[in-house]
Amino acid sequence: MGKKSRKVKEEARLRRKMTKLWNRGQSEYCEVRGSDIHGHGVYAAKDIPAEKQVIEYIGELVDKNESETRAWAQHAKAEATGDAAVYIFTLSKRWDIDGNVPWNTARLINHSCEPNCEAWVDEKKIFIHSLREIKKGEELSFDYGFDIECYEEHPCRCGSKKCVGYIVSQDQWEELEKRKAKDRKGAA
Ligand SMILES: C[S@@+](CC[C@H](N)C(=O)[O-])C[C@H]1O[C@@H](n2cnc3c(N)ncnc32)[C@H](O)[C@@H]1O
Ligand SMILES: [Zn+2]
């Protein structure tokens, strides 16, 4: 095989790979639009039944060392540009997924204190599932599960009546209320 035809074949293989990846990151249930919460968001393109697998959160599988390096870089870039921050998703003690790739539509799902979806980890994959029936046009959201540490760096603008003001895992809301009260006292 000549050098030129090898190159053409390799390009076709890469194109097929990219198309496959791109399709894996799409879902009939999802469309992307500007969001009142932040930047872009993902919206229900049609009614979604409860407990349905909505979309896969795809990205690059990275170990914890690599993940930490990337998280710091993404955080620094976000601080400098004011753009969205980190797209690293915890998978296990050893592995994370860096979802900062354009074909990962789910990376644009915003956080809410009253989410209509949740993220499920299935071995080395992450899927977004609906928690209830979602009507066409509703913005999709899930609990980012952020740790309470440095909570003030992540103000929440989800707009829900249940909003606790910060992007903090629901598991830590009780602790957050105590922390907020303590910090208010300290500031007075
Ligand atoms: C993974 S991105 C989500 C997509 C983002 N809206 C965009 O346009 O790129 C995560 C970032 O979105 C922003 N974000 C997501 N949910 C938010 C919320 N409830 N309140 C404020 N900012 C939020 C934060 O900047 C967060 O670091
Ligand atoms: Zn909120």
PDB file of C-alpha atoms and ligand atoms in Angstrom:
ATOM      1  CA  MET A   1       0.000   0.000   0.000  1.00  0.00           C
ATOM      2  CA  GLY A   2       1.330   3.426  -0.932  1.00  0.00           C
ATOM      3  CA  LYS A   3       2.029   6.154   1.651  1.00  0.00           C
ATOM      4  CA  LYS A   4      -0.900   8.217   0.327  1.00  0.00           C
ATOM      5  CA  SER A   5      -3.514   5.447   0.519  1.00  0.00           C
ATOM      6  CA  ARG A   6      -2.317   4.521   4.041  1.00  0.00           C
ATOM      7  CA  LYS A   7      -2.914   8.153   5.040  1.00  0.00           C
ATOM      8  CA  VAL A   8      -6.397   8.171   3.451  1.00  0.00           C
ATOM      9  CA  LYS A   9      -7.278   4.922   5.257  1.00  0.00           C
ATOM     10  CA  GLU A  10      -6.014   6.279   8.597  1.00  0.00           C
ATOM     11  CA  GLU A  11      -8.000   9.488   8.146  1.00  0.00           C
ATOM     12  CA  ALA A  12     -11.170   7.493   7.397  1.00  0.00           C
ATOM     13  CA  ARG A  13     -10.580   5.354  10.526  1.00  0.00           C
ATOM     14  CA  LEU A  14     -10.178   8.474  12.674  1.00  0.00           C
ATOM     15  CA  ARG A  15     -13.324  10.032  11.162  1.00  0.00           C
ATOM     16  CA  ARG A  16     -15.315   6.865  11.970  1.00  0.00           C
ATOM     17  CA  LYS A  17     -13.942   6.910  15.541  1.00  0.00           C
ATOM     18  CA  MET A  18     -14.865  10.588  15.994  1.00  0.00           C
ATOM     19  CA  THR A  19     -18.387  10.035  14.607  1.00  0.00           C
ATOM     20  CA  LYS A  20     -18.876   7.110  17.005  1.00  0.00           C
ATOM     21  CA  LEU A  21     -17.677   9.190  19.965  1.00  0.00           C
ATOM     22  CA  TRP A  22     -19.800  12.147  18.910  1.00  0.00           C
ATOM     23  CA  ASN A  23     -22.931   9.977  18.653  1.00  0.00           C
ATOM     24  CA  ARG A  24     -22.245   8.410  22.057  1.00  0.00           C
ATOM     25  CA  GLY A  25     -22.324  11.894  23.616  1.00  0.00           C
ATOM     26  CA  GLN A  26     -25.729  12.785  22.109  1.00  0.00           C
ATOM     27  CA  SER A  27     -29.220  11.795  23.214  1.00  0.00           C
ATOM     28  CA  GLU A  28     -32.664  12.098  21.688  1.00  0.00           C
ATOM     29  CA  TYR A  29     -33.725  13.548  25.073  1.00  0.00           C
ATOM     30  CA  CYS A  30     -31.219  16.407  25.143  1.00  0.00           C
ATOM     31  CA  GLU A  31     -30.681  19.770  23.518  1.00  0.00           C
ATOM     32  CA  VAL A  32     -28.271  22.545  24.462  1.00  0.00           C
ATOM     33  CA  ARG A  33     -29.321  26.160  25.029  1.00  0.00           C
ATOM     34  CA  GLY A  34     -28.309  29.214  27.035  1.00  0.00           C
ATOM     35  CA  SER A  35     -29.228  28.791  30.696  1.00  0.00           C
ATOM     36  CA  ASP A  36     -30.483  31.190  33.395  1.00  0.00           C
ATOM     37  CA  ILE A  37     -28.438  29.185  35.884  1.00  0.00           C
ATOM     38  CA  HIS A  38     -25.081  29.522  34.114  1.00  0.00           C
ATOM     39  CA  GLY A  39     -23.674  29.669  30.587  1.00  0.00           C
ATOM     40  CA  HIS A  40     -25.105  26.834  28.556  1.00  0.00           C
ATOM     41  CA  GLY A  41     -27.404  24.172  29.931  1.00  0.00           C
ATOM     42  CA  VAL A  42     -28.998  20.942  28.711  1.00  0.00           C
ATOM     43  CA  TYR A  43     -32.756  20.872  28.207  1.00  0.00           C
ATOM     44  CA  ALA A  44     -35.286  18.089  27.658  1.00  0.00           C
ATOM     45  CA  ALA A  45     -35.868  17.896  23.894  1.00  0.00           C
ATOM     46  CA  LYS A  46     -38.986  15.798  24.634  1.00  0.00           C
ATOM     47  CA  ASP A  47     -40.815  14.413  27.667  1.00  0.00           C
ATOM     48  CA  ILE A  48     -38.551  12.088  29.655  1.00  0.00           C
ATOM     49  CA  PRO A  49     -40.103   9.296  31.751  1.00  0.00           C
ATOM     50  CA  ALA A  50     -38.975   8.849  35.381  1.00  0.00           C
ATOM     51  CA  GLU A  51     -35.947   6.642  36.033  1.00  0.00           C
ATOM     52  CA  LYS A  52     -34.818   6.704  32.435  1.00  0.00           C
ATOM     53  CA  GLN A  53     -31.205   6.666  31.267  1.00  0.00           C
ATOM     54  CA  VAL A  54     -30.997  10.116  29.675  1.00  0.00           C
ATOM     55  CA  ILE A  55     -27.436  10.488  28.415  1.00  0.00           C
ATOM     56  CA  GLU A  56     -23.935   9.194  29.039  1.00  0.00           C
ATOM     57  CA  TYR A  57     -21.313  11.492  30.573  1.00  0.00           C
ATOM     58  CA  ILE A  58     -18.346  10.636  28.387  1.00  0.00           C
ATOM     59  CA  GLY A  59     -14.745  11.708  28.533  1.00  0.00           C
ATOM     60  CA  GLU A  60     -11.249  10.540  29.047  1.00  0.00           C
ATOM     61  CA  LEU A  61     -10.465   7.956  31.708  1.00  0.00           C
ATOM     62  CA  VAL A  62      -7.653   9.381  33.869  1.00  0.00           C
ATOM     63  CA  ASP A  63      -5.980   8.219  37.067  1.00  0.00           C
ATOM     64  CA  LYS A  64      -6.077  10.360  40.221  1.00  0.00           C
ATOM     65  CA  ASN A  65      -2.647  11.958  39.640  1.00  0.00           C
ATOM     66  CA  GLU A  66      -3.516  13.058  36.129  1.00  0.00           C
ATOM     67  CA  SER A  67      -6.976  14.099  37.269  1.00  0.00           C
ATOM     68  CA  GLU A  68      -5.581  16.355  39.998  1.00  0.00           C
ATOM     69  CA  THR A  69      -3.197  18.047  37.553  1.00  0.00           C
ATOM     70  CA  ARG A  70      -6.053  18.647  35.104  1.00  0.00           C
ATOM     71  CA  ALA A  71      -8.439  19.852  37.818  1.00  0.00           C
ATOM     72  CA  TRP A  72      -5.945  22.499  38.935  1.00  0.00           C
ATOM     73  CA  ALA A  73      -5.364  23.596  35.330  1.00  0.00           C
ATOM     74  CA  GLN A  74      -9.118  23.804  34.632  1.00  0.00           C
ATOM     75  CA  HIS A  75      -9.650  25.692  37.900  1.00  0.00           C
ATOM     76  CA  ALA A  76      -6.869  28.195  37.079  1.00  0.00           C
ATOM     77  CA  LYS A  77      -8.307  28.741  33.592  1.00  0.00           C
ATOM     78  CA  ALA A  78     -11.782  29.273  35.056  1.00  0.00           C
ATOM     79  CA  GLU A  79     -10.450  31.840  37.537  1.00  0.00           C
ATOM     80  CA  ALA A  80      -8.682  33.717  34.739  1.00  0.00           C
ATOM     81  CA  THR A  81     -11.548  33.652  32.226  1.00  0.00           C
ATOM     82  CA  GLY A  82     -14.630  33.485  34.486  1.00  0.00           C
ATOM     83  CA  ASP A  83     -15.775  30.471  32.446  1.00  0.00           C
ATOM     84  CA  ALA A  84     -17.145  27.224  33.816  1.00  0.00           C
ATOM     85  CA  ALA A  85     -14.759  25.339  36.038  1.00  0.00           C
ATOM     86  CA  VAL A  86     -13.917  21.713  36.435  1.00  0.00           C
ATOM     87  CA  TYR A  87     -15.308  18.855  34.337  1.00  0.00           C
ATOM     88  CA  ILE A  88     -13.626  16.082  36.291  1.00  0.00           C
ATOM     89  CA  PHE A  89     -16.048  13.429  37.511  1.00  0.00           C
ATOM     90  CA  THR A  90     -15.119  10.981  40.292  1.00  0.00           C
ATOM     91  CA  LEU A  91     -15.449   7.371  39.217  1.00  0.00           C
ATOM     92  CA  SER A  92     -13.646   5.371  41.900  1.00  0.00           C
ATOM     93  CA  LYS A  93     -10.723   5.592  44.331  1.00  0.00           C
ATOM     94  CA  ARG A  94      -8.367   5.127  41.384  1.00  0.00           C
ATOM     95  CA  TRP A  95     -10.074   6.590  38.367  1.00  0.00           C
ATOM     96  CA  ASP A  96     -11.852   9.759  37.245  1.00  0.00           C
ATOM     97  CA  ILE A  97     -13.405  10.871  33.969  1.00  0.00           C
ATOM     98  CA  ASP A  98     -12.347  14.185  32.442  1.00  0.00           C
ATOM     99  CA  GLY A  99     -15.464  15.209  30.552  1.00  0.00           C
ATOM    100  CA  ASN A 100     -13.966  18.367  29.061  1.00  0.00           C
ATOM    101  CA  VAL A 101     -14.426  17.259  25.450  1.00  0.00           C
ATOM    102  CA  PRO A 102     -16.837  18.899  22.971  1.00  0.00           C
ATOM    103  CA  TRP A 103     -18.691  15.661  22.183  1.00  0.00           C
ATOM    104  CA  ASN A 104     -19.681  15.250  25.843  1.00  0.00           C
ATOM    105  CA  THR A 105     -23.041  17.060  25.806  1.00  0.00           C
ATOM    106  CA  ALA A 106     -23.682  16.049  29.437  1.00  0.00           C
ATOM    107  CA  ARG A 107     -20.765  18.251  30.559  1.00  0.00           C
ATOM    108  CA  LEU A 108     -23.138  21.202  30.116  1.00  0.00           C
ATOM    109  CA  ILE A 109     -25.693  19.955  32.651  1.00  0.00           C
ATOM    110  CA  ASN A 110     -25.845  22.456  35.503  1.00  0.00           C
ATOM    111  CA  HIS A 111     -26.172  21.770  39.222  1.00  0.00           C
ATOM    112  CA  SER A 112     -29.433  22.268  41.111  1.00  0.00           C
ATOM    113  CA  CYS A 113     -30.383  22.037  44.786  1.00  0.00           C
ATOM    114  CA  GLU A 114     -33.613  20.424  43.520  1.00  0.00           C
ATOM    115  CA  PRO A 115     -32.294  18.249  40.692  1.00  0.00           C
ATOM    116  CA  ASN A 116     -34.417  16.291  38.241  1.00  0.00           C
ATOM    117  CA  CYS A 117     -31.577  13.889  37.376  1.00  0.00           C
ATOM    118  CA  GLU A 118     -28.778  12.030  39.097  1.00  0.00           C
ATOM    119  CA  ALA A 119     -25.474  10.596  37.969  1.00  0.00           C
ATOM    120  CA  TRP A 120     -24.991   6.824  38.149  1.00  0.00           C
ATOM    121  CA  VAL A 121     -21.590   5.219  38.015  1.00  0.00           C
ATOM    122  CA  ASP A 122     -21.575   1.854  36.238  1.00  0.00           C
ATOM    123  CA  GLU A 123     -18.058   0.414  36.414  1.00  0.00           C
ATOM    124  CA  LYS A 124     -16.004   2.832  34.289  1.00  0.00           C
ATOM    125  CA  LYS A 125     -18.985   4.660  32.795  1.00  0.00           C
ATOM    126  CA  ILE A 126     -21.236   7.449  34.027  1.00  0.00           C
ATOM    127  CA  PHE A 127     -24.884   7.800  33.059  1.00  0.00           C
ATOM    128  CA  ILE A 128     -27.350  10.576  33.798  1.00  0.00           C
ATOM    129  CA  HIS A 129     -30.729   9.212  34.917  1.00  0.00           C
ATOM    130  CA  SER A 130     -34.023  11.041  35.420  1.00  0.00           C
ATOM    131  CA  LEU A 131     -35.271  11.140  39.024  1.00  0.00           C
ATOM    132  CA  ARG A 132     -38.819  11.956  37.979  1.00  0.00           C
ATOM    133  CA  GLU A 133     -40.830  12.629  34.848  1.00  0.00           C
ATOM    134  CA  ILE A 134     -39.325  15.644  33.075  1.00  0.00           C
ATOM    135  CA  LYS A 135     -41.375  17.755  30.703  1.00  0.00           C
ATOM    136  CA  LYS A 136     -40.068  18.884  27.302  1.00  0.00           C
ATOM    137  CA  GLY A 137     -38.264  22.221  27.719  1.00  0.00           C
ATOM    138  CA  GLU A 138     -37.215  21.739  31.368  1.00  0.00           C
ATOM    139  CA  GLU A 139     -33.552  22.264  32.117  1.00  0.00           C
ATOM    140  CA  LEU A 140     -31.788  19.089  33.250  1.00  0.00           C
ATOM    141  CA  SER A 141     -29.771  19.224  36.457  1.00  0.00           C
ATOM    142  CA  PHE A 142     -28.101  16.996  38.993  1.00  0.00           C
ATOM    143  CA  ASP A 143     -26.435  17.360  42.375  1.00  0.00           C
ATOM    144  CA  TYR A 144     -22.741  17.954  41.630  1.00  0.00           C
ATOM    145  CA  GLY A 145     -21.965  16.497  45.058  1.00  0.00           C
ATOM    146  CA  PHE A 146     -19.317  19.140  45.784  1.00  0.00           C
ATOM    147  CA  ASP A 147     -17.633  18.943  49.166  1.00  0.00           C
ATOM    148  CA  ILE A 148     -18.452  21.630  51.747  1.00  0.00           C
ATOM    149  CA  GLU A 149     -14.769  22.647  51.859  1.00  0.00           C
ATOM    150  CA  CYS A 150     -14.404  26.130  50.248  1.00  0.00           C
ATOM    151  CA  TYR A 151     -18.209  26.269  49.808  1.00  0.00           C
ATOM    152  CA  GLU A 152     -18.066  30.073  49.407  1.00  0.00           C
ATOM    153  CA  GLU A 153     -16.192  29.639  46.119  1.00  0.00           C
ATOM    154  CA  HIS A 154     -19.236  27.958  44.585  1.00  0.00           C
ATOM    155  CA  PRO A 155     -22.340  30.141  44.918  1.00  0.00           C
ATOM    156  CA  CYS A 156     -25.433  28.417  43.534  1.00  0.00           C
ATOM    157  CA  ARG A 157     -27.808  30.155  41.152  1.00  0.00           C
ATOM    158  CA  CYS A 158     -30.144  27.228  40.512  1.00  0.00           C
ATOM    159  CA  GLY A 159     -33.186  29.384  41.326  1.00  0.00           C
ATOM    160  CA  SER A 160     -34.976  26.582  43.170  1.00  0.00           C
ATOM    161  CA  LYS A 161     -37.065  27.397  46.282  1.00  0.00           C
ATOM    162  CA  LYS A 162     -34.903  24.820  48.048  1.00  0.00           C
ATOM    163  CA  CYS A 163     -31.636  26.484  47.014  1.00  0.00           C
ATOM    164  CA  VAL A 164     -29.116  26.551  49.872  1.00  0.00           C
ATOM    165  CA  GLY A 165     -27.072  29.280  48.179  1.00  0.00           C
ATOM    166  CA  TYR A 166     -24.016  27.168  47.433  1.00  0.00           C
ATOM    167  CA  ILE A 167     -23.143  24.187  45.255  1.00  0.00           C
ATOM    168  CA  VAL A 168     -22.733  21.657  48.041  1.00  0.00           C
ATOM    169  CA  SER A 169     -23.697  17.968  48.127  1.00  0.00           C
ATOM    170  CA  GLN A 170     -27.146  17.426  49.672  1.00  0.00           C
ATOM    171  CA  ASP A 171     -25.491  15.018  52.113  1.00  0.00           C
ATOM    172  CA  GLN A 172     -23.713  17.996  53.673  1.00  0.00           C
ATOM    173  CA  TRP A 173     -26.557  20.502  53.856  1.00  0.00           C
ATOM    174  CA  GLU A 174     -26.975  20.160  57.636  1.00  0.00           C
ATOM    175  CA  GLU A 175     -23.277  20.841  58.118  1.00  0.00           C
ATOM    176  CA  LEU A 176     -23.502  23.732  55.633  1.00  0.00           C
ATOM    177  CA  GLU A 177     -26.199  25.490  57.674  1.00  0.00           C
ATOM    178  CA  LYS A 178     -24.009  25.222  60.796  1.00  0.00           C
ATOM    179  CA  ARG A 179     -20.966  26.453  58.856  1.00  0.00           C
ATOM    180  CA  LYS A 180     -22.884  29.412  57.371  1.00  0.00           C
ATOM    181  CA  ALA A 181     -24.184  30.445  60.825  1.00  0.00           C
ATOM    182  CA  LYS A 182     -20.683  30.181  62.317  1.00  0.00           C
ATOM    183  CA  ASP A 183     -19.135  32.169  59.456  1.00  0.00           C
ATOM    184  CA  ARG A 184     -21.845  34.872  59.761  1.00  0.00           C
ATOM    185  CA  LYS A 185     -21.105  35.174  63.520  1.00  0.00           C
ATOM    186  CA  GLY A 186     -17.381  35.425  62.798  1.00  0.00           C
ATOM    187  CA  ALA A 187     -17.980  38.202  60.271  1.00  0.00           C
ATOM    188  CA  ALA A 188     -20.260  40.238  62.624  1.00  0.00           C
TER     189      ALA A 188
HETATM  190  C1  LIG B   1     -19.609  21.450  34.113  1.00  0.00           C
HETATM  191  S1  LIG B   1     -19.986  23.115  33.903  1.00  0.00           S
HETATM  192  C2  LIG B   1     -21.706  23.157  33.501  1.00  0.00           C
HETATM  193  C3  LIG B   1     -21.972  23.834  32.186  1.00  0.00           C
HETATM  194  C4  LIG B   1     -21.822  25.334  32.188  1.00  0.00           C
HETATM  195  N1  LIG B   1     -23.100  25.965  32.402  1.00  0.00           N
HETATM  196  C5  LIG B   1     -21.212  25.831  30.867  1.00  0.00           C
HETATM  197  O1  LIG B   1     -21.815  26.653  30.176  1.00  0.00           O
HETATM  198  O2  LIG B   1     -20.098  25.395  30.552  1.00  0.00           O
HETATM  199  C6  LIG B   1     -19.909  23.477  35.615  1.00  0.00           C
HETATM  200  C7  LIG B   1     -19.832  24.934  35.904  1.00  0.00           C
HETATM  201  O3  LIG B   1     -21.085  25.572  35.615  1.00  0.00           O
HETATM  202  C8  LIG B   1     -21.392  26.527  36.598  1.00  0.00           C
HETATM  203  N2  LIG B   1     -22.628  26.095  37.293  1.00  0.00           N
HETATM  204  C9  LIG B   1     -23.256  24.903  37.192  1.00  0.00           C
HETATM  205  N3  LIG B   1     -24.334  24.852  37.973  1.00  0.00           N
HETATM  206  C10 LIG B   1     -24.403  26.043  38.614  1.00  0.00           C
HETATM  207  C11 LIG B   1     -25.291  26.600  39.578  1.00  0.00           C
HETATM  208  N4  LIG B   1     -26.324  25.931  40.062  1.00  0.00           N
HETATM  209  N5  LIG B   1     -25.046  27.861  40.014  1.00  0.00           N
HETATM  210  C12 LIG B   1     -23.986  28.570  39.544  1.00  0.00           C
HETATM  211  N6  LIG B   1     -23.105  28.107  38.626  1.00  0.00           N
HETATM  212  C13 LIG B   1     -23.305  26.859  38.166  1.00  0.00           C
HETATM  213  C14 LIG B   1     -20.209  26.601  37.549  1.00  0.00           C
HETATM  214  O4  LIG B   1     -19.329  27.583  37.053  1.00  0.00           O
HETATM  215  C15 LIG B   1     -19.599  25.220  37.379  1.00  0.00           C
HETATM  216  O5  LIG B   1     -18.225  25.220  37.674  1.00  0.00           O
HETATM  217 ZN    ZN B   2     -29.151  26.013  44.406  1.00  0.00          ZN
END
